[in-house]
mmCIF file of C-alpha atoms in Angstrom:
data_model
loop_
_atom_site.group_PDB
_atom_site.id
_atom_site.type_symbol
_atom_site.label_atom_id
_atom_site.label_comp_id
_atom_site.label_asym_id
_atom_site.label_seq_id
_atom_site.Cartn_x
_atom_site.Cartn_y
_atom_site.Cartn_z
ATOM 1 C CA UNK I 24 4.706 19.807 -17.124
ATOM 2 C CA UNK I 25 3.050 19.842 -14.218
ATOM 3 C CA UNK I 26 0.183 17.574 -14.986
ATOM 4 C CA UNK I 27 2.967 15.226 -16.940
ATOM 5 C CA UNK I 28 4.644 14.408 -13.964
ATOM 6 C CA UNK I 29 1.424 13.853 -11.906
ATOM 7 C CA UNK I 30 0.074 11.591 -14.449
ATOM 8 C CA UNK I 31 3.720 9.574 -14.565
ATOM 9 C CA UNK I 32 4.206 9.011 -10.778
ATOM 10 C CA UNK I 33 -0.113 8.197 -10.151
ATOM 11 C CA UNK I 34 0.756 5.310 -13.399
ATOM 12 C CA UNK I 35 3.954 4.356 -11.093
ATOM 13 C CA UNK I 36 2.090 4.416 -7.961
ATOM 14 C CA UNK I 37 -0.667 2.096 -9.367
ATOM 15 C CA UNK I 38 1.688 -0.644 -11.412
ATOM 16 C CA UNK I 39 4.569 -0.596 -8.399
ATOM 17 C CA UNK I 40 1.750 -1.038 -5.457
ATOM 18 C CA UNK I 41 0.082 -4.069 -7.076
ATOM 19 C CA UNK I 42 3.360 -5.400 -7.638
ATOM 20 C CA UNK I 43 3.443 -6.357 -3.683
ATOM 21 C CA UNK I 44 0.565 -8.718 -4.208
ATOM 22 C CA UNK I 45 2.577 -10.613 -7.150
ATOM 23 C CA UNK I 46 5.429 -10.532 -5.067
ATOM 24 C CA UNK I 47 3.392 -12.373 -2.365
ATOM 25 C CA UNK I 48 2.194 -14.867 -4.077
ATOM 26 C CA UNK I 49 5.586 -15.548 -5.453
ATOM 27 C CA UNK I 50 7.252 -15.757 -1.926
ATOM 28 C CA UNK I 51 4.636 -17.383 0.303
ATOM 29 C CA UNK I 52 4.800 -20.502 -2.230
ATOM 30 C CA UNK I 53 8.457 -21.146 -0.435
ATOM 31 C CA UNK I 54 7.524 -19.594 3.100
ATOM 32 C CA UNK I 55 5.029 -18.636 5.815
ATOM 33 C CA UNK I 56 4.181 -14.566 4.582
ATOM 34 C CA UNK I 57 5.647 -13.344 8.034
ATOM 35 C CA UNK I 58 9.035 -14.649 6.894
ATOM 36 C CA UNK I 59 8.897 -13.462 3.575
ATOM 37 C CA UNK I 60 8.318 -9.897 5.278
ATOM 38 C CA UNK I 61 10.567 -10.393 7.530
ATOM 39 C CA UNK I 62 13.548 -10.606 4.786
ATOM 40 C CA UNK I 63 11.913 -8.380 2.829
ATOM 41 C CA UNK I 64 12.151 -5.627 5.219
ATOM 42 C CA UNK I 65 15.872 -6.933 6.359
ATOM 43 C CA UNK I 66 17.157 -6.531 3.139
ATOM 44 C CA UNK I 67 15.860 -3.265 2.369
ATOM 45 C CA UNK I 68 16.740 -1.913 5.110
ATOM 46 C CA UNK I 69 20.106 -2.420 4.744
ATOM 47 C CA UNK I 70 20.235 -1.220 1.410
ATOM 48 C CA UNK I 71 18.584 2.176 2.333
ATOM 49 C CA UNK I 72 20.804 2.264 5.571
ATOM 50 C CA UNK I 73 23.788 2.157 2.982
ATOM 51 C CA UNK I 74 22.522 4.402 0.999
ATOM 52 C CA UNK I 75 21.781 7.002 3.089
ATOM 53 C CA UNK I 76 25.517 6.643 4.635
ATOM 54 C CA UNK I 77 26.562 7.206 1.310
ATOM 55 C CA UNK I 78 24.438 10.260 1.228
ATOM 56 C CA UNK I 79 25.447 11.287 4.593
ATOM 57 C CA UNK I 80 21.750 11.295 5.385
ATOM 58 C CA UNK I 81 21.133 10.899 9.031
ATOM 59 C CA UNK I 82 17.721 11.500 11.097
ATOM 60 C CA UNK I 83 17.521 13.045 14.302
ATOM 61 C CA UNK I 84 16.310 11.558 17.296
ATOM 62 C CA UNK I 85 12.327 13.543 16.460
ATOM 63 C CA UNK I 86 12.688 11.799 13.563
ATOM 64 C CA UNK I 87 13.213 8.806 14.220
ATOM 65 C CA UNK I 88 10.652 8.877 16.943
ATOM 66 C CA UNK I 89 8.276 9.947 14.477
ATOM 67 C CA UNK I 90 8.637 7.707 12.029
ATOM 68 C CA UNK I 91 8.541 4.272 14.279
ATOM 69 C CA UNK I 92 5.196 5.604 15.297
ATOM 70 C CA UNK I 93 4.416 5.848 11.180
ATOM 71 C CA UNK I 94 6.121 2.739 10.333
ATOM 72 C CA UNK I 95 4.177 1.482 13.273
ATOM 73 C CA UNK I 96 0.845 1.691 11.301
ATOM 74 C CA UNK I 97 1.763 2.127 8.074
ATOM 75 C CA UNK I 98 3.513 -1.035 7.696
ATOM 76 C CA UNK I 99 3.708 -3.223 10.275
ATOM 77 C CA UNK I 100 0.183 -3.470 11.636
ATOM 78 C CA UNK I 101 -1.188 -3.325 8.111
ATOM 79 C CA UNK I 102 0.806 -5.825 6.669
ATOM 80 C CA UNK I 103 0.725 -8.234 9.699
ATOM 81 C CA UNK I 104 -2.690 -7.521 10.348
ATOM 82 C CA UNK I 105 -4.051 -8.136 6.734
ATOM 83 C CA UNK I 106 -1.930 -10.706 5.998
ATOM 84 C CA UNK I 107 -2.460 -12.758 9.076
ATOM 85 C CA UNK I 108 -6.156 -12.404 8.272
ATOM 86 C CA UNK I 109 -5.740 -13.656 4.680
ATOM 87 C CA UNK I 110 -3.360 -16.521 5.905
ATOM 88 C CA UNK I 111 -6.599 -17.559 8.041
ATOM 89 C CA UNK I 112 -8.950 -18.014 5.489
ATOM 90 C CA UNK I 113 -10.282 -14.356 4.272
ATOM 91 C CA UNK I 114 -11.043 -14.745 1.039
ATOM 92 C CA UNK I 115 -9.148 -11.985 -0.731
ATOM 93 C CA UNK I 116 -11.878 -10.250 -2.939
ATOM 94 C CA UNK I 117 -13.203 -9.521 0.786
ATOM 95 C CA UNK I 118 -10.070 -8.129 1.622
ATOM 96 C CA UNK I 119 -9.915 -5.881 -1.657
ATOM 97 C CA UNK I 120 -13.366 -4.654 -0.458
ATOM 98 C CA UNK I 121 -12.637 -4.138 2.916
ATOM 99 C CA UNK I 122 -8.907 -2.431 1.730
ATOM 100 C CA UNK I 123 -11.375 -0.299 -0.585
ATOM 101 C CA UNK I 124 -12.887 1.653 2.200
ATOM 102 C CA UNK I 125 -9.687 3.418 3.365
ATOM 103 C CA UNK I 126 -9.869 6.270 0.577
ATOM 104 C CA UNK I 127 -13.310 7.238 1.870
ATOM 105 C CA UNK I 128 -12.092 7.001 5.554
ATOM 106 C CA UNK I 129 -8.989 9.434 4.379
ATOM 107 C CA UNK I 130 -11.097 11.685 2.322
ATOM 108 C CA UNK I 131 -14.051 12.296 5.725
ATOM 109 C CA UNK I 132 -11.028 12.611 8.037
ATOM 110 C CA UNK I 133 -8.942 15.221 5.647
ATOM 111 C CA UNK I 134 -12.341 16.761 5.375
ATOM 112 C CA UNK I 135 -12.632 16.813 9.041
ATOM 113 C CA UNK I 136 -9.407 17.392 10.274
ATOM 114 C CA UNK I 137 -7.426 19.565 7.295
ATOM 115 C CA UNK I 138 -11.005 20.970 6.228
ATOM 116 C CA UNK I 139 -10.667 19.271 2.766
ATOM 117 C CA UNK I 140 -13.618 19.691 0.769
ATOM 118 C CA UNK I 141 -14.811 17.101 -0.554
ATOM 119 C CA UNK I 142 -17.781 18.283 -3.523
ATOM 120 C CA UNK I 143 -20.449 15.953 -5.131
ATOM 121 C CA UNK I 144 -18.200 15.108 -8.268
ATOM 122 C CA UNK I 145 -15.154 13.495 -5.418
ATOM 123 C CA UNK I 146 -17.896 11.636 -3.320
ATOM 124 C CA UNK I 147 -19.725 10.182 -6.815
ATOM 125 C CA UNK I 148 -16.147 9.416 -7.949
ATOM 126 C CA UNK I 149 -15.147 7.707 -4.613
ATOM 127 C CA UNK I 150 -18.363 5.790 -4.758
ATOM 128 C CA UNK I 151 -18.411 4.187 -8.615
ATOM 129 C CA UNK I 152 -14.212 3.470 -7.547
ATOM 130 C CA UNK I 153 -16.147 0.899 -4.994
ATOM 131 C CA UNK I 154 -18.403 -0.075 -7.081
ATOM 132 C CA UNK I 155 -15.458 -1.056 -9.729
ATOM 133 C CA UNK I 156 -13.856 -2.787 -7.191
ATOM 134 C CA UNK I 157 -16.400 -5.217 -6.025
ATOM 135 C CA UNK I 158 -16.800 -6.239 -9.373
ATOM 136 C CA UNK I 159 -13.236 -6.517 -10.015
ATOM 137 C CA UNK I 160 -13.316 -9.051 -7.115
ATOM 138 C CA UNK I 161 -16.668 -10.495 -7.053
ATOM 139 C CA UNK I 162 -15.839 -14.008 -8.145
ATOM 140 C CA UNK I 163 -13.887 -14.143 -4.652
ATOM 141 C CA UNK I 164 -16.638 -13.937 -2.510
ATOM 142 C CA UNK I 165 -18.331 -17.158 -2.472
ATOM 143 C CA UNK I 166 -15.406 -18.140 -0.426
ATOM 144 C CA UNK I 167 -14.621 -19.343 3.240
ATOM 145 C CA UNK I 168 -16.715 -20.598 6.431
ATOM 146 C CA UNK I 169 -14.952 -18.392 8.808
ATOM 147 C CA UNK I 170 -15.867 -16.642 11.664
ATOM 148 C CA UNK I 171 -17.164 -13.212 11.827
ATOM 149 C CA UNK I 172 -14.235 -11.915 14.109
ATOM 150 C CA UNK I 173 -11.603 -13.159 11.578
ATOM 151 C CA UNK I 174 -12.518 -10.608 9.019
ATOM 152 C CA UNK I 175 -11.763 -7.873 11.531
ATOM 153 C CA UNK I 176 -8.081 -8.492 10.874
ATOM 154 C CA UNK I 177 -7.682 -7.075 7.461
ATOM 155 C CA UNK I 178 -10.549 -3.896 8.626
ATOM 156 C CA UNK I 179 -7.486 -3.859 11.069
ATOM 157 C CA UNK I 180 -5.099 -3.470 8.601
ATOM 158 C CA UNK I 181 -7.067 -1.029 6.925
ATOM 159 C CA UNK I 182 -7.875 1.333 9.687
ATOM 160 C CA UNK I 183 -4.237 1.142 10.608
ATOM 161 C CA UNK I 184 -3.079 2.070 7.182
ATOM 162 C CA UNK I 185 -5.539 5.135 7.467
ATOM 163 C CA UNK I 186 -4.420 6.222 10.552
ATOM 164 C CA UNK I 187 -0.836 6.382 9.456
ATOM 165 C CA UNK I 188 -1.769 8.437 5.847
ATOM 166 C CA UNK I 189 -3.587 11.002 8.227
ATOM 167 C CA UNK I 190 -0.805 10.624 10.672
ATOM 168 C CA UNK I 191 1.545 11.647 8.007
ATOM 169 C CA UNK I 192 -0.368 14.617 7.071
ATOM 170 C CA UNK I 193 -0.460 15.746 10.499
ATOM 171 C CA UNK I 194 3.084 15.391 11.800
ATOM 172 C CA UNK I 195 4.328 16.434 8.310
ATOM 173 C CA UNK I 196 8.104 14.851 8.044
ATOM 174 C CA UNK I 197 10.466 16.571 6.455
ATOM 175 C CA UNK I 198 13.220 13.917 6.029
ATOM 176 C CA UNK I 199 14.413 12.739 2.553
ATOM 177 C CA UNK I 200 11.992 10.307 1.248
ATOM 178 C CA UNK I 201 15.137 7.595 1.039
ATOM 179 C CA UNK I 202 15.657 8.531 5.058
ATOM 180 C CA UNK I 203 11.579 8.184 5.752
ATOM 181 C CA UNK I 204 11.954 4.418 4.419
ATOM 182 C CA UNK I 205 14.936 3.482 5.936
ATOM 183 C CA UNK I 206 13.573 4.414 8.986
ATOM 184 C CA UNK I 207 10.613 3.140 9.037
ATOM 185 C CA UNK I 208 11.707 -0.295 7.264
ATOM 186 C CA UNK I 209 14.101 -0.691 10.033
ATOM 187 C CA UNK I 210 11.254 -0.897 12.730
ATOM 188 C CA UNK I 211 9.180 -2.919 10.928
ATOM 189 C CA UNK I 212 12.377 -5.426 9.834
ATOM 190 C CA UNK I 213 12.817 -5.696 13.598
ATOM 191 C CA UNK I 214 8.929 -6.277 14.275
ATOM 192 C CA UNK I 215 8.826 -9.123 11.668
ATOM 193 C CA UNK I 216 11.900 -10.693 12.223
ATOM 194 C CA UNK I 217 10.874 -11.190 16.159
ATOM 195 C CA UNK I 218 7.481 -12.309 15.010
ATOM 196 C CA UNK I 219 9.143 -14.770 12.751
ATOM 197 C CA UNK I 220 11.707 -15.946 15.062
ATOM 198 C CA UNK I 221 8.456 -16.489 18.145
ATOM 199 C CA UNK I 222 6.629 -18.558 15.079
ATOM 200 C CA UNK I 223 9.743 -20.919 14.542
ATOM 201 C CA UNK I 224 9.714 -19.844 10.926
ATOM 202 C CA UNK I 225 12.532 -17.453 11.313
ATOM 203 C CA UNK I 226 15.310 -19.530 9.190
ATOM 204 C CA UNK I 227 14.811 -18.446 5.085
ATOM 205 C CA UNK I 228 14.780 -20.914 2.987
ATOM 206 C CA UNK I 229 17.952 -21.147 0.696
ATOM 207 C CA UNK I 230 15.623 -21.619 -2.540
ATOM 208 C CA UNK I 231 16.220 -19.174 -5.714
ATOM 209 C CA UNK I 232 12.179 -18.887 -5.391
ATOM 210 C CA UNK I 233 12.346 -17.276 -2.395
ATOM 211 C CA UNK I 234 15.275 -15.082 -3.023
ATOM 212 C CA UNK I 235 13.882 -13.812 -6.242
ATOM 213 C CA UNK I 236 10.237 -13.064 -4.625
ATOM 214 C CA UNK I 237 12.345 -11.007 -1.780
ATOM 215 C CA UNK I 238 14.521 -9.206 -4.957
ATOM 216 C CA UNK I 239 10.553 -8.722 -6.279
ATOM 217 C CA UNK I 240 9.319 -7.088 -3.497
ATOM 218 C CA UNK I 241 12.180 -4.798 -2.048
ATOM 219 C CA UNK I 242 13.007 -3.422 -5.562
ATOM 220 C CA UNK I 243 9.408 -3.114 -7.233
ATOM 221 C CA UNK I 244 7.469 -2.906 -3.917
ATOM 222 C CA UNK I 245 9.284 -1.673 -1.643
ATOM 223 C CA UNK I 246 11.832 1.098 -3.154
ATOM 224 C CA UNK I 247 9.591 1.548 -6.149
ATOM 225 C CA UNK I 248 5.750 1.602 -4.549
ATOM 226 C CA UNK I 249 6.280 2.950 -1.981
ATOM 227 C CA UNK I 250 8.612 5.817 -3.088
ATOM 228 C CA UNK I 251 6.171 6.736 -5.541
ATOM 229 C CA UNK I 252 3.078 6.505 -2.782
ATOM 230 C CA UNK I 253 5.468 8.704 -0.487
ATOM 231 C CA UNK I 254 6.352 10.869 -3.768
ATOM 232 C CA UNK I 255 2.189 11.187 -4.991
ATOM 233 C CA UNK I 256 1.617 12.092 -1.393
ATOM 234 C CA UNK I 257 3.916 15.005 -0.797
ATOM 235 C CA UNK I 258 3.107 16.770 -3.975
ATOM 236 C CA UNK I 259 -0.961 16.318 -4.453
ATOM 237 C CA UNK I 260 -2.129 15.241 -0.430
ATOM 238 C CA UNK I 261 -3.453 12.239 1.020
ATOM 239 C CA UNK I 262 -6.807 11.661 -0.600
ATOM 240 C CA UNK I 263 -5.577 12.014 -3.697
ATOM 241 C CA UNK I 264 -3.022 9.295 -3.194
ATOM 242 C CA UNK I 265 -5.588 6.744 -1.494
ATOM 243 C CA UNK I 266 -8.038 7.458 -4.387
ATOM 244 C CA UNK I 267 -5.335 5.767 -6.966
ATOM 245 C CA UNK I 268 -5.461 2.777 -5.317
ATOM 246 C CA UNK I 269 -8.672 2.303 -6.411
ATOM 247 C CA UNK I 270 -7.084 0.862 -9.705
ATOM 248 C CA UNK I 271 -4.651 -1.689 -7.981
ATOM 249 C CA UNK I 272 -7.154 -4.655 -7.552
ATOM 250 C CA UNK I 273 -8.102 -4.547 -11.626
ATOM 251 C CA UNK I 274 -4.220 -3.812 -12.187
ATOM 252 C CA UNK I 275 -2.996 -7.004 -10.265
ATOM 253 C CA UNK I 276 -5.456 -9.011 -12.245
ATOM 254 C CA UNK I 277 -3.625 -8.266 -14.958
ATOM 255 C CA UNK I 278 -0.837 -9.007 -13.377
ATOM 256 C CA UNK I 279 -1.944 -12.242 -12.166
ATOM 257 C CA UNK I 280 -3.083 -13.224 -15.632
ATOM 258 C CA UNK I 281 0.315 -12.493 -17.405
ATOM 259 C CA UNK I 282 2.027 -14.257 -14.600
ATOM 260 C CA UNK I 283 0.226 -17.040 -13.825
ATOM 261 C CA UNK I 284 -2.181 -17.735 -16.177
ATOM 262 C CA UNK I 285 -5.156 -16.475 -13.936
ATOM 263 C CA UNK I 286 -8.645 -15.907 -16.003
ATOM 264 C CA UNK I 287 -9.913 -12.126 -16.675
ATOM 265 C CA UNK I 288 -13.595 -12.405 -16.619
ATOM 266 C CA UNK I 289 -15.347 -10.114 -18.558
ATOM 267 C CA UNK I 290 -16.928 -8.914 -15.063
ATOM 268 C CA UNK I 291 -13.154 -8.210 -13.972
ATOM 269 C CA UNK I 292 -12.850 -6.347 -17.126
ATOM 270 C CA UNK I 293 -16.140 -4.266 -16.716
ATOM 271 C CA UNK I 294 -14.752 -3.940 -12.869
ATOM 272 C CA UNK I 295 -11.572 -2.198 -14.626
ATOM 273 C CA UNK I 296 -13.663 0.426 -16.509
ATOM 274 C CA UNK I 297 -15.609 1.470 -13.715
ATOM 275 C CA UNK I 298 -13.096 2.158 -11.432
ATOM 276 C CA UNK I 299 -11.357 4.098 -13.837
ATOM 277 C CA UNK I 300 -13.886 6.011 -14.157
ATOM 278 C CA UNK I 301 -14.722 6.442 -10.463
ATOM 279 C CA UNK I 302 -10.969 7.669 -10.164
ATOM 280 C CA UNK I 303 -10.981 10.029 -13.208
ATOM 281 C CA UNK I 304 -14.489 11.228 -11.632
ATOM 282 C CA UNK I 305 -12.587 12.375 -8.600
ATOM 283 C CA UNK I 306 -9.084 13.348 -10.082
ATOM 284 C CA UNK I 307 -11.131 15.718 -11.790
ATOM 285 C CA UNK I 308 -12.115 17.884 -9.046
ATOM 286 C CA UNK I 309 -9.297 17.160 -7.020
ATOM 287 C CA UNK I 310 -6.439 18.152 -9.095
ATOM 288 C CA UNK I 311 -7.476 21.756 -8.434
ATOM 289 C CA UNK I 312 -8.429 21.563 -5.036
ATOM 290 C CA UNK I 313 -5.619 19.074 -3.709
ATOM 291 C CA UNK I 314 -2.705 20.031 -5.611
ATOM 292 C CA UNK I 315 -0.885 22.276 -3.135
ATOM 293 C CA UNK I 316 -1.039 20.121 -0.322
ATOM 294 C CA UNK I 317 2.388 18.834 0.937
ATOM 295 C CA UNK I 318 2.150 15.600 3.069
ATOM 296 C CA UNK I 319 3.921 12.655 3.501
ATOM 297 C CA UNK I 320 1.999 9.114 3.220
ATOM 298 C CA UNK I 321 2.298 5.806 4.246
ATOM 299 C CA UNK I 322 2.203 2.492 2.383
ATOM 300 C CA UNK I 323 4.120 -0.336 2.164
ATOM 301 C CA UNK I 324 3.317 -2.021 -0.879
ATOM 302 C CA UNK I 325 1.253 -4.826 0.181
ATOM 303 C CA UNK I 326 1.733 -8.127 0.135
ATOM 304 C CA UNK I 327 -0.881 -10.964 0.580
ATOM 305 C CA UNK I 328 -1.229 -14.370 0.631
ATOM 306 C CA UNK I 329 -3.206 -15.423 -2.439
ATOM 307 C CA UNK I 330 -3.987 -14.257 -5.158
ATOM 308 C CA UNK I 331 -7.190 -15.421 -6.809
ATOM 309 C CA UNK I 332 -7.889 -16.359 -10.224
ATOM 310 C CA UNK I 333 -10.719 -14.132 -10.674
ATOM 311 C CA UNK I 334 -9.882 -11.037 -8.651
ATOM 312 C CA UNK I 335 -7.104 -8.845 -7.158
ATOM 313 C CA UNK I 336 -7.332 -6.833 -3.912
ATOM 314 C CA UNK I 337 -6.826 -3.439 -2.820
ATOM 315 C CA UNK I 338 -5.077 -3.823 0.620
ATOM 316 C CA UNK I 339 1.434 -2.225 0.424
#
């Protein structure tokens, strides 16, 4: 039963988190991606804040402390950071790879910190889930003339989004998961709404587009992604949870290609085998050794700019 459920929420987890990339490139066809947070994290806030009246669910003041600092990282700075760098010109294969890095930063710092160990089958497994990445996304990167210090924005992103999954681990929330999100989505509503409204772009545009890509992303990527991220996290640990996101970049080109008509190379393809592989590699081990390790995680479901034909990116 056990493993059923596992193997349920980790399929969730994968489908739900590269819905925020479909979601993005729905929404920032109508307006700038800051805005389309902005609502995004408006709306579900309000939602969750209703719900969890309804539930009589309310957090103390540790708690809410707490989870500004996670919300902080774990959404804020690694959406705005990612997504600003994308919005400059980061092709977004290099973004997938760069996003692809955080399970290995989570796995040496669990192993550090937690004393985690990771064995040869996890590190082989954590290294071919690279490898099936970069293929997934290597048509992307003949891309953009930028400067070097632009790509630091989404290694930003992805250091922030590491420090908040290890953050989680260590200050170990106890709060419903419903009262977690509503929390944190109401510090980063207020931190994109101000950015918005200091950009001029703060006004949403009255377009059904728009409105449906803000439905998209608070019911499949916000409510659904990261529920199940926050859900994966507190039953099987942190690694664990970062490892399955290996499989988002090859998932979203699917996505992309039922959506909009984007090719699947049969590199992308080959890209999608690997990294299963890489994942069932470390699953593996790691379903022994991890599986009694409560923790809460971080994600918001990601959203990005672009999507490109011939890749998807790892980056919620």
């Amino acid at each position: 039963m056990r493993a059923n459920i596992d193997t349920v929420a980790g399929t969730a987890l994968v489908v739900l988190w590269s819905s925020g990339f479909i979601g993005a490139e729905l929404g920032t066809a109508e307006a700038p991606a800051h805005t389309l947070l902005a609502w995004r994290y408006v709306a579900a806030a309000v939602l969750l804040i209703a719900w969890c009246r309804y539930r009589r669910l309310t957090p103390t003041w540790h708690a809410i402390r707490i989870h500004a600092v996670l919300g902080l990282f774990c959404q804020f700075l690694y959406l705005g950071a990612t997504i600003t760098g994308i919005g400059m010109g980061v092709p977004p294969g290099v973004a997938a790879l760069i996003a692809a890095l955080q399970p290995l930063l989570v796995a040496m710092a669990s192993s550090r910190i937690f004393g985690e160990r990771v064995g040869p089958r996890q590190s082989l497994g954590l290294v071919v889930g690279i490898v099936g990445v970069s293929l997934v996304v290597v048509g992307d990167m003949s891309g953009a003339d930028l400067s070097w210090p632009v790509y630091l924005l989404p290694a930003a992103g992805m250091l922030a989004l590491s420090i908040g999954t290890v953050g989680q681990r260590i200050l170990a929330p106890k709060e419903p998961i419903a009262l977690s999100m509503a929390v944190q989505c109401s510090f980063s509503a207020a931190g994109f709404m101000t950015w918005s409204a200091l950009a001029g772009d703060l006004a949403p545009p009255m377009t059904v587009a728009f409105g449906a890509a803000v439905a998209w992303t608070v019911v499949l990527s916000t409510f659904g992604a990261y529920g199940a991220y926050l859900f994966v996290v507190r039953r099987n640990g942190p690694t664990r949870a970062s490892v399955l996101l290996y499989l988002t970049p090859p998932t979203t080109m699917v996505w992309a290609w039922l959506m909009f008509g984007d090719a699947i190379t049969w590199v992308g393809v080959g890209g999608l085998v690997v990294s299963g592989i890489g994942v069932a590699l470390y699953l593996r081990k790691t379903h022994v050794s991890e599986n009694s390790t409560p923790a809460t995680n971080c994600h918001a479901p990601a959203s990005a700019a672009s999507i490109a034909s011939n890749s998807a990116k790892v980056t919620k």
